[in-house]
mmCIF file of C-alpha atoms and ligand atoms in Angstrom:
data_model
loop_
_atom_site.group_PDB
_atom_site.id
_atom_site.type_symbol
_atom_site.label_atom_id
_atom_site.label_comp_id
_atom_site.label_asym_id
_atom_site.label_seq_id
_atom_site.Cartn_x
_atom_site.Cartn_y
_atom_site.Cartn_z
ATOM 1 C CA UNK Z 1 57.096 51.999 92.405
ATOM 2 C CA UNK Z 2 54.109 54.142 92.015
ATOM 3 C CA UNK Z 3 53.325 56.832 94.428
ATOM 4 C CA UNK Z 4 55.910 57.873 96.875
ATOM 5 C CA UNK Z 5 53.379 57.006 99.720
ATOM 6 C CA UNK Z 6 54.101 53.416 98.883
ATOM 7 C CA UNK Z 7 57.693 53.644 100.283
ATOM 8 C CA UNK Z 8 56.813 55.280 103.727
ATOM 9 C CA UNK Z 9 59.608 53.541 105.416
ATOM 10 C CA UNK Z 10 62.271 55.237 103.339
ATOM 11 C CA UNK Z 11 60.849 58.544 104.165
ATOM 12 C CA UNK Z 12 60.333 57.960 107.768
ATOM 13 C CA UNK Z 13 62.186 60.336 110.012
ATOM 14 C CA UNK Z 14 63.574 62.140 107.067
ATOM 15 C CA UNK Z 15 63.799 65.507 108.714
ATOM 16 C CA UNK Z 16 65.419 64.021 111.781
ATOM 17 C CA UNK Z 17 67.940 62.396 109.632
ATOM 18 C CA UNK Z 18 68.690 65.238 107.394
ATOM 19 C CA UNK Z 19 68.718 68.321 109.811
ATOM 20 C CA UNK Z 20 71.735 67.398 111.994
ATOM 21 C CA UNK Z 21 73.752 66.660 108.852
ATOM 22 C CA UNK Z 22 72.521 70.112 107.388
ATOM 23 C CA UNK Z 23 73.658 71.907 110.724
ATOM 24 C CA UNK Z 24 77.298 70.643 110.281
ATOM 25 C CA UNK Z 25 77.564 70.605 106.611
ATOM 26 C CA UNK Z 26 75.667 73.623 105.229
ATOM 27 C CA UNK Z 27 77.902 75.887 102.823
ATOM 28 C CA UNK Z 28 78.240 79.323 104.047
ATOM 29 C CA UNK Z 29 76.572 81.228 101.182
ATOM 30 C CA UNK Z 30 75.958 84.988 101.249
ATOM 31 C CA UNK Z 31 72.222 84.709 101.014
ATOM 32 C CA UNK Z 32 71.999 82.376 104.013
ATOM 33 C CA UNK Z 33 73.468 85.222 106.251
ATOM 34 C CA UNK Z 34 69.818 86.261 107.078
ATOM 35 C CA UNK Z 35 66.331 85.344 106.201
ATOM 36 C CA UNK Z 36 65.235 88.652 104.723
ATOM 37 C CA UNK Z 37 62.703 87.816 101.964
ATOM 38 C CA UNK Z 38 64.239 90.082 99.303
ATOM 39 C CA UNK Z 39 67.719 88.613 99.859
ATOM 40 C CA UNK Z 40 66.341 84.886 99.633
ATOM 41 C CA UNK Z 41 63.940 85.727 96.637
ATOM 42 C CA UNK Z 42 66.739 87.372 94.813
ATOM 43 C CA UNK Z 43 69.119 84.583 95.352
ATOM 44 C CA UNK Z 44 66.662 81.920 94.354
ATOM 45 C CA UNK Z 45 65.858 83.799 91.136
ATOM 46 C CA UNK Z 46 69.514 84.216 90.367
ATOM 47 C CA UNK Z 47 70.292 80.511 91.135
ATOM 48 C CA UNK Z 48 67.787 79.186 88.686
ATOM 49 C CA UNK Z 49 69.795 77.690 85.816
ATOM 50 C CA UNK Z 50 72.948 79.106 87.233
ATOM 51 C CA UNK Z 51 75.784 77.926 89.310
ATOM 52 C CA UNK Z 52 76.300 79.071 92.954
ATOM 53 C CA UNK Z 53 79.927 80.190 92.263
ATOM 54 C CA UNK Z 54 78.705 82.412 89.189
ATOM 55 C CA UNK Z 55 76.021 83.810 91.208
ATOM 56 C CA UNK Z 56 78.024 85.103 94.291
ATOM 57 C CA UNK Z 57 79.431 88.083 92.419
ATOM 58 C CA UNK Z 58 76.203 89.083 90.837
ATOM 59 C CA UNK Z 59 74.428 88.876 94.074
ATOM 60 C CA UNK Z 60 76.867 91.083 95.800
ATOM 61 C CA UNK Z 61 76.787 93.761 93.219
ATOM 62 C CA UNK Z 62 73.036 93.696 92.756
ATOM 63 C CA UNK Z 63 72.385 94.296 96.549
ATOM 64 C CA UNK Z 64 75.098 96.934 96.616
ATOM 65 C CA UNK Z 65 73.398 98.804 93.843
ATOM 66 C CA UNK Z 66 69.746 98.012 94.846
ATOM 67 C CA UNK Z 67 69.677 97.232 98.587
ATOM 68 C CA UNK Z 68 66.003 96.948 99.093
ATOM 69 C CA UNK Z 69 62.643 96.446 97.277
ATOM 70 C CA UNK Z 70 61.897 100.162 96.882
ATOM 71 C CA UNK Z 71 65.286 100.647 95.283
ATOM 72 C CA UNK Z 72 64.631 97.687 92.920
ATOM 73 C CA UNK Z 73 61.111 99.035 91.988
ATOM 74 C CA UNK Z 74 62.688 102.365 91.141
ATOM 75 C CA UNK Z 75 65.487 101.055 89.140
ATOM 76 C CA UNK Z 76 65.810 101.856 85.309
ATOM 77 C CA UNK Z 77 65.702 98.875 82.895
ATOM 78 C CA UNK Z 78 69.414 99.664 81.676
ATOM 79 C CA UNK Z 79 70.649 99.425 85.064
ATOM 80 C CA UNK Z 80 68.889 96.200 85.718
ATOM 81 C CA UNK Z 81 70.139 94.722 82.470
ATOM 82 C CA UNK Z 82 73.627 95.944 83.200
ATOM 83 C CA UNK Z 83 73.485 94.337 86.748
ATOM 84 C CA UNK Z 84 72.308 90.991 85.192
ATOM 85 C CA UNK Z 85 74.749 91.149 82.145
ATOM 86 C CA UNK Z 86 76.146 87.732 81.603
ATOM 87 C CA UNK Z 87 73.936 85.868 83.791
ATOM 88 C CA UNK Z 88 71.504 84.833 81.105
ATOM 89 C CA UNK Z 89 67.729 84.314 80.947
ATOM 90 C CA UNK Z 90 67.098 88.128 81.321
ATOM 91 C CA UNK Z 91 63.336 87.652 81.599
ATOM 92 C CA UNK Z 92 64.257 86.873 85.296
ATOM 93 C CA UNK Z 93 65.471 90.310 86.097
ATOM 94 C CA UNK Z 94 62.510 91.968 84.216
ATOM 95 C CA UNK Z 95 60.089 89.978 86.332
ATOM 96 C CA UNK Z 96 62.017 90.934 89.373
ATOM 97 C CA UNK Z 97 61.447 94.424 88.772
ATOM 98 C CA UNK Z 98 57.798 93.828 87.853
ATOM 99 C CA UNK Z 99 57.379 92.057 91.118
ATOM 100 C CA UNK Z 100 59.110 94.701 93.099
ATOM 101 C CA UNK Z 101 56.721 97.328 91.608
ATOM 102 C CA UNK Z 102 53.773 95.139 92.528
ATOM 103 C CA UNK Z 103 54.961 94.729 95.983
ATOM 104 C CA UNK Z 104 55.293 98.644 96.374
ATOM 105 C CA UNK Z 105 51.642 99.041 94.991
ATOM 106 C CA UNK Z 106 49.738 96.186 96.285
ATOM 107 C CA UNK Z 107 51.603 95.213 99.520
ATOM 108 C CA UNK Z 108 52.634 98.525 100.816
ATOM 109 C CA UNK Z 109 56.402 97.833 100.038
ATOM 110 C CA UNK Z 110 56.330 94.612 102.426
ATOM 111 C CA UNK Z 111 57.223 91.353 100.940
ATOM 112 C CA UNK Z 112 53.931 89.340 101.318
ATOM 113 C CA UNK Z 113 54.217 86.339 103.759
ATOM 114 C CA UNK Z 114 51.447 84.193 102.398
ATOM 115 C CA UNK Z 115 52.214 81.409 99.916
ATOM 116 C CA UNK Z 116 49.498 82.332 97.548
ATOM 117 C CA UNK Z 117 50.546 85.872 97.564
ATOM 118 C CA UNK Z 118 54.176 85.140 96.989
ATOM 119 C CA UNK Z 119 53.189 82.745 94.195
ATOM 120 C CA UNK Z 120 51.038 85.332 92.383
ATOM 121 C CA UNK Z 121 54.131 87.708 91.924
ATOM 122 C CA UNK Z 122 55.571 87.950 88.417
ATOM 123 C CA UNK Z 123 58.178 85.319 87.779
ATOM 124 C CA UNK Z 124 57.536 83.283 90.841
ATOM 125 C CA UNK Z 125 56.752 79.745 90.397
ATOM 126 C CA UNK Z 126 55.827 76.848 92.833
ATOM 127 C CA UNK Z 127 59.562 76.401 93.596
ATOM 128 C CA UNK Z 128 60.520 79.970 94.490
ATOM 129 C CA UNK Z 129 57.241 80.499 96.473
ATOM 130 C CA UNK Z 130 57.899 77.404 98.385
ATOM 131 C CA UNK Z 131 61.489 78.413 99.061
ATOM 132 C CA UNK Z 132 60.694 81.988 100.283
ATOM 133 C CA UNK Z 133 57.561 81.002 102.364
ATOM 134 C CA UNK Z 134 59.562 78.185 104.008
ATOM 135 C CA UNK Z 135 62.966 79.849 104.477
ATOM 136 C CA UNK Z 136 61.611 83.405 105.383
ATOM 137 C CA UNK Z 137 58.193 82.666 106.977
ATOM 138 C CA UNK Z 138 58.562 79.020 108.406
ATOM 139 C CA UNK Z 139 55.597 77.551 106.412
ATOM 140 C CA UNK Z 140 55.625 73.881 105.321
ATOM 141 C CA UNK Z 141 55.920 74.687 101.699
ATOM 142 C CA UNK Z 142 58.416 72.506 99.828
ATOM 143 C CA UNK Z 143 60.633 73.880 97.130
ATOM 144 C CA UNK Z 144 60.854 71.135 94.637
ATOM 145 C CA UNK Z 145 63.498 71.627 92.073
ATOM 146 C CA UNK Z 146 65.783 69.296 90.153
ATOM 147 C CA UNK Z 147 67.911 68.670 93.106
ATOM 148 C CA UNK Z 148 65.151 67.660 95.377
ATOM 149 C CA UNK Z 149 63.474 65.502 92.783
ATOM 150 C CA UNK Z 150 66.753 63.615 92.177
ATOM 151 C CA UNK Z 151 67.192 63.111 95.918
ATOM 152 C CA UNK Z 152 63.694 61.960 96.350
ATOM 153 C CA UNK Z 153 63.603 59.626 93.261
ATOM 154 C CA UNK Z 154 66.875 57.954 94.344
ATOM 155 C CA UNK Z 155 65.930 57.634 97.974
ATOM 156 C CA UNK Z 156 62.767 56.075 97.276
ATOM 157 C CA UNK Z 157 63.490 54.383 94.005
ATOM 158 C CA UNK Z 158 60.635 56.332 92.322
ATOM 159 C CA UNK Z 159 60.580 55.871 88.737
ATOM 160 C CA UNK Z 160 58.080 58.649 87.870
ATOM 161 C CA UNK Z 161 59.525 60.945 85.203
ATOM 162 C CA UNK Z 162 60.640 64.021 87.000
ATOM 163 C CA UNK Z 163 60.057 66.305 84.088
ATOM 164 C CA UNK Z 164 56.208 65.910 84.368
ATOM 165 C CA UNK Z 165 54.231 68.477 86.379
ATOM 166 C CA UNK Z 166 52.302 65.691 87.986
ATOM 167 C CA UNK Z 167 55.373 64.123 89.623
ATOM 168 C CA UNK Z 168 56.675 67.557 90.986
ATOM 169 C CA UNK Z 169 53.024 68.171 92.336
ATOM 170 C CA UNK Z 170 53.004 64.704 94.044
ATOM 171 C CA UNK Z 171 56.341 65.289 95.614
ATOM 172 C CA UNK Z 172 55.353 68.634 96.983
ATOM 173 C CA UNK Z 173 52.292 67.114 98.698
ATOM 174 C CA UNK Z 174 54.447 64.159 99.992
ATOM 175 C CA UNK Z 175 56.977 66.442 101.328
ATOM 176 C CA UNK Z 176 54.712 68.985 102.802
ATOM 177 C CA UNK Z 177 53.472 66.372 105.275
ATOM 178 C CA UNK Z 178 57.080 65.753 106.364
ATOM 179 C CA UNK Z 179 57.955 69.340 107.201
ATOM 180 C CA UNK Z 180 58.908 69.703 110.937
ATOM 181 C CA UNK Z 181 57.145 72.595 112.615
ATOM 182 C CA UNK Z 182 59.779 75.375 113.468
ATOM 183 C CA UNK Z 183 62.462 74.062 111.234
ATOM 184 C CA UNK Z 184 60.692 74.605 107.916
ATOM 185 C CA UNK Z 185 63.295 76.725 106.423
ATOM 186 C CA UNK Z 186 66.027 74.459 107.487
ATOM 187 C CA UNK Z 187 64.292 71.405 106.046
ATOM 188 C CA UNK Z 188 63.969 73.078 102.552
ATOM 189 C CA UNK Z 189 67.516 74.110 102.515
ATOM 190 C CA UNK Z 190 68.792 70.793 103.679
ATOM 191 C CA UNK Z 191 67.037 68.968 100.957
ATOM 192 C CA UNK Z 192 68.477 71.397 98.345
ATOM 193 C CA UNK Z 193 71.977 71.105 99.920
ATOM 194 C CA UNK Z 194 72.027 67.400 99.734
ATOM 195 C CA UNK Z 195 71.079 67.531 96.233
ATOM 196 C CA UNK Z 196 73.521 70.082 95.327
ATOM 197 C CA UNK Z 197 76.680 68.683 97.341
ATOM 198 C CA UNK Z 198 76.098 64.888 97.831
ATOM 199 C CA UNK Z 199 73.450 63.278 95.635
ATOM 200 C CA UNK Z 200 75.088 64.882 92.661
ATOM 201 C CA UNK Z 201 73.474 65.232 89.118
ATOM 202 C CA UNK Z 202 76.583 64.234 87.049
ATOM 203 C CA UNK Z 203 78.834 61.459 87.884
ATOM 204 C CA UNK Z 204 78.685 59.347 91.115
ATOM 205 C CA UNK Z 205 76.784 60.577 94.129
ATOM 206 C CA UNK Z 206 78.754 60.665 97.404
ATOM 207 C CA UNK Z 207 76.725 57.730 99.016
ATOM 208 C CA UNK Z 208 79.462 57.068 101.499
ATOM 209 C CA UNK Z 209 78.897 60.515 103.147
ATOM 210 C CA UNK Z 210 75.197 60.782 102.697
ATOM 211 C CA UNK Z 211 72.931 60.945 105.729
ATOM 212 C CA UNK Z 212 70.392 58.997 104.061
ATOM 213 C CA UNK Z 213 72.472 56.223 102.837
ATOM 214 C CA UNK Z 214 71.121 53.693 105.433
ATOM 215 C CA UNK Z 215 67.570 53.878 104.010
ATOM 216 C CA UNK Z 216 68.218 54.652 100.328
ATOM 217 C CA UNK Z 217 66.891 52.445 97.672
ATOM 218 C CA UNK Z 218 69.569 53.582 95.179
ATOM 219 C CA UNK Z 219 72.825 53.430 97.267
ATOM 220 C CA UNK Z 220 73.947 50.199 95.854
ATOM 221 C CA UNK Z 221 74.048 51.644 92.368
ATOM 222 C CA UNK Z 222 70.537 52.185 91.287
ATOM 223 C CA UNK Z 223 71.241 55.967 91.206
ATOM 224 C CA UNK Z 224 72.724 55.481 87.670
ATOM 225 C CA UNK Z 225 69.113 55.087 86.435
ATOM 226 C CA UNK Z 226 67.559 57.868 88.521
ATOM 227 C CA UNK Z 227 65.795 60.271 88.174
ATOM 228 C CA UNK Z 228 64.061 59.164 85.194
ATOM 229 C CA UNK Z 229 63.957 62.229 82.670
ATOM 230 C CA UNK Z 230 62.049 62.926 79.584
ATOM 231 C CA UNK Z 231 63.922 62.638 76.202
ATOM 232 C CA UNK Z 232 65.504 66.069 75.408
ATOM 233 C CA UNK Z 233 64.473 67.836 72.334
ATOM 234 C CA UNK Z 234 67.540 68.362 70.005
ATOM 235 C CA UNK Z 235 68.624 72.003 70.037
ATOM 236 C CA UNK Z 236 67.942 73.990 66.759
ATOM 237 C CA UNK Z 237 71.061 75.393 65.043
ATOM 238 C CA UNK Z 238 71.069 79.034 63.675
ATOM 239 C CA UNK Z 239 73.792 80.727 61.601
ATOM 240 C CA UNK Z 240 74.325 84.309 61.957
ATOM 241 C CA UNK Z 241 76.613 86.939 60.706
ATOM 242 C CA UNK Z 242 77.558 89.540 63.175
ATOM 243 C CA UNK Z 243 78.817 92.919 62.391
ATOM 244 C CA UNK Z 244 81.389 94.823 64.671
ATOM 245 C CA UNK Z 245 81.186 98.073 62.836
ATOM 246 C CA UNK Z 246 83.642 100.614 63.970
ATOM 247 C CA UNK Z 247 83.935 104.284 63.021
ATOM 248 C CA UNK Z 248 86.776 106.137 64.664
ATOM 249 C CA UNK Z 249 86.514 104.956 68.239
ATOM 250 C CA UNK Z 250 82.772 104.223 68.258
ATOM 251 C CA UNK Z 251 80.960 100.972 67.561
ATOM 252 C CA UNK Z 252 77.583 100.161 66.288
ATOM 253 C CA UNK Z 253 75.103 98.678 68.686
ATOM 254 C CA UNK Z 254 71.267 98.182 68.411
ATOM 255 C CA UNK Z 255 68.424 96.895 70.648
ATOM 256 C CA UNK Z 256 66.897 93.586 70.208
ATOM 257 C CA UNK Z 257 63.143 93.488 69.819
ATOM 258 C CA UNK Z 258 61.138 93.666 73.029
ATOM 259 C CA UNK Z 259 59.919 90.125 72.661
ATOM 260 C CA UNK Z 260 61.670 86.749 72.093
ATOM 261 C CA UNK Z 261 65.339 85.670 72.899
ATOM 262 C CA UNK Z 262 67.386 88.285 74.824
ATOM 263 C CA UNK Z 263 64.437 90.753 74.539
ATOM 264 C CA UNK Z 264 65.346 94.451 74.819
ATOM 265 C CA UNK Z 265 69.140 93.780 75.185
ATOM 266 C CA UNK Z 266 71.897 95.324 73.096
ATOM 267 C CA UNK Z 267 73.552 93.456 70.281
ATOM 268 C CA UNK Z 268 75.670 94.014 67.386
ATOM 269 C CA UNK Z 269 73.904 94.373 64.229
ATOM 270 C CA UNK Z 270 73.474 90.930 62.569
ATOM 271 C CA UNK Z 271 71.692 89.109 60.006
ATOM 272 C CA UNK Z 272 70.787 85.398 59.487
ATOM 273 C CA UNK Z 273 73.038 83.213 57.402
ATOM 274 C CA UNK Z 274 76.795 83.001 56.930
ATOM 275 C CA UNK Z 275 77.770 85.816 54.613
ATOM 276 C CA UNK Z 276 81.162 85.699 52.799
ATOM 277 C CA UNK Z 277 83.396 88.883 52.994
ATOM 278 C CA UNK Z 278 82.065 90.660 50.051
ATOM 279 C CA UNK Z 279 78.376 90.105 50.940
ATOM 280 C CA UNK Z 280 79.264 91.272 54.546
ATOM 281 C CA UNK Z 281 80.721 94.477 53.131
ATOM 282 C CA UNK Z 282 77.642 94.976 50.856
ATOM 283 C CA UNK Z 283 75.337 94.621 53.913
ATOM 284 C CA UNK Z 284 77.421 97.222 55.836
ATOM 285 C CA UNK Z 285 77.097 99.556 52.848
ATOM 286 C CA UNK Z 286 73.368 98.967 52.513
ATOM 287 C CA UNK Z 287 73.143 100.146 56.161
ATOM 288 C CA UNK Z 288 74.690 103.320 55.166
ATOM 289 C CA UNK Z 289 78.041 102.864 57.189
ATOM 290 C CA UNK Z 290 80.410 103.456 54.060
ATOM 291 C CA UNK Z 291 82.627 100.472 54.896
ATOM 292 C CA UNK Z 292 86.296 100.911 54.060
ATOM 293 C CA UNK Z 293 87.815 97.578 55.109
ATOM 294 C CA UNK Z 294 87.071 94.263 56.631
ATOM 295 C CA UNK Z 295 89.734 93.981 59.271
ATOM 296 C CA UNK Z 296 89.232 90.412 60.616
ATOM 297 C CA UNK Z 297 86.661 87.677 60.917
ATOM 298 C CA UNK Z 298 86.143 85.533 64.019
ATOM 299 C CA UNK Z 299 83.964 82.512 64.405
ATOM 300 C CA UNK Z 300 81.929 82.115 67.745
ATOM 301 C CA UNK Z 301 79.461 79.748 69.030
ATOM 302 C CA UNK Z 302 76.849 80.241 71.812
ATOM 303 C CA UNK Z 303 74.307 77.574 73.434
ATOM 304 C CA UNK Z 304 70.978 78.518 74.658
ATOM 305 C CA UNK Z 305 68.531 76.156 76.196
ATOM 306 C CA UNK Z 306 66.675 75.384 72.808
ATOM 307 C CA UNK Z 307 68.988 76.894 70.182
ATOM 308 C CA UNK Z 308 72.629 77.139 69.241
ATOM 309 C CA UNK Z 309 74.045 79.887 67.349
ATOM 310 C CA UNK Z 310 77.001 79.479 65.135
ATOM 311 C CA UNK Z 311 78.147 83.140 64.567
ATOM 312 C CA UNK Z 312 80.602 84.583 62.057
ATOM 313 C CA UNK Z 313 81.876 87.831 63.307
ATOM 314 C CA UNK Z 314 82.934 90.520 60.696
ATOM 315 C CA UNK Z 315 84.966 93.425 62.133
ATOM 316 C CA UNK Z 316 84.593 96.265 59.681
ATOM 317 C CA UNK Z 317 85.866 99.723 59.551
ATOM 318 C CA UNK Z 318 83.458 102.392 58.341
ATOM 319 C CA UNK Z 319 83.311 106.119 57.548
ATOM 320 C CA UNK Z 320 79.698 106.970 58.554
ATOM 321 C CA UNK Z 321 77.634 106.647 61.537
ATOM 322 C CA UNK Z 322 73.922 106.212 60.452
ATOM 323 C CA UNK Z 323 71.175 106.895 63.103
ATOM 324 C CA UNK Z 324 69.776 103.545 62.755
ATOM 325 C CA UNK Z 325 72.497 102.297 65.093
ATOM 326 C CA UNK Z 326 73.595 103.545 68.509
ATOM 327 C CA UNK Z 327 77.353 104.536 68.256
ATOM 328 C CA UNK Z 328 79.219 104.044 71.578
ATOM 329 C CA UNK Z 329 82.892 104.086 72.821
ATOM 330 C CA UNK Z 330 84.224 101.145 74.338
ATOM 331 C CA UNK Z 331 83.980 102.952 77.678
ATOM 332 C CA UNK Z 332 80.298 103.661 77.201
ATOM 333 C CA UNK Z 333 79.726 100.098 76.264
ATOM 334 C CA UNK Z 334 81.329 98.872 79.370
ATOM 335 C CA UNK Z 335 79.562 101.336 81.602
ATOM 336 C CA UNK Z 336 76.134 101.558 80.116
ATOM 337 C CA UNK Z 337 75.083 98.707 77.688
ATOM 338 C CA UNK Z 338 74.164 95.244 78.715
ATOM 339 C CA UNK Z 339 75.531 93.043 76.087
ATOM 340 C CA UNK Z 340 74.453 89.335 76.217
ATOM 341 C CA UNK Z 341 77.247 86.830 76.473
ATOM 342 C CA UNK Z 342 76.608 85.555 72.944
ATOM 343 C CA UNK Z 343 77.749 88.921 71.668
ATOM 344 C CA UNK Z 344 80.090 89.869 74.394
ATOM 345 C CA UNK Z 345 82.277 87.099 73.139
ATOM 346 C CA UNK Z 346 83.352 89.154 70.191
ATOM 347 C CA UNK Z 347 84.163 92.177 72.248
ATOM 348 C CA UNK Z 348 86.149 90.200 74.741
ATOM 349 C CA UNK Z 349 88.113 88.536 72.042
ATOM 350 C CA UNK Z 350 88.885 92.034 70.609
ATOM 351 C CA UNK Z 351 89.909 93.613 73.839
ATOM 352 C CA UNK Z 352 91.772 90.504 75.041
ATOM 353 C CA UNK Z 353 89.485 89.671 77.907
ATOM 354 C CA UNK Z 354 88.199 86.528 76.282
ATOM 355 C CA UNK Z 355 91.670 84.880 75.939
HETATM 356 S S1 SF4 F 1 72.547 57.350 99.398
HETATM 357 FE FE1 SF4 F 1 73.563 58.021 97.499
HETATM 358 S S2 SF4 F 1 71.834 57.940 95.988
HETATM 359 FE FE2 SF4 F 1 70.902 57.823 97.994
HETATM 360 S S3 SF4 F 1 70.232 59.867 98.450
HETATM 361 FE FE3 SF4 F 1 72.332 59.629 99.341
HETATM 362 S S4 SF4 F 1 73.655 60.252 97.821
HETATM 363 FE FE4 SF4 F 1 71.755 59.940 96.850
#
């Protein structure tokens, strides 16, 4: 099939079929309690690449600490990173902050209601702008993400590659024409909900309980081949030696560079490659820490979107605390320092939290 318009019968009455189902099946999620733009925006940003269950706690903590846009705009980077610690994709929280500052400066502290103005905020793409404009401001602006593309591809038997921008754009246009006046926010959420809870990405979709099964091109099993995806690039593998340098009750941390992966976050000092015990002690000595003992080694792995880290952790006792590192107690680390999950694993293993 070419364009979705060539299968109008399958899309006819889409909102009328979907909305009654949504009314009875919508999950009660904290960010659905109201349609306050700050809440919806924050939740949509948190939910990018992240599971609903993982987001719940973060969402509650973030709002408790920063209840509104002025509070977010005034927040310090360290606090923001700490509130985001473990969620990953930290550029999201930096963009949230930049957007909040922009809302204060350019929009008088009021979240803009116009799609183009929302789309122009830092970190806001077509999907997020569509979600906020439809859910909070009742505009017919589809929020087309992986869930929605999967449902649409399967429903209509559409074999265009969903990783291409042209496919997403075409679906945005097709869906915009199907938005029911006065129910725009519900329609956006109903499409998302069906993709998240019924027309599932991994394993079999629950066609028996799907409100669209009657008119679906894939209910008979065609879903196995849809949506059509681009071939994934293999992840790059990198090896690192990570140093947990301890002097008395203090541990050495340093900041990552302001650009690139995990920009600006804290990390254990590390070097590329897998050093053996002696080479690791030599490196610690070269940093001026006067190492006295390698206490243990631990292997850890961490998978990012495009790269995998294979890490050899070296726990080393030292006698000196050179200024090139920041030396913190465990309590200070927990309270003040956002340590990304890749590095956090070594700490959790040491303190028993990682099992
Ligand atoms: S019938 Fe099955 S394949 Fe079709 S939209 Fe519903 S869950 Fe997805």
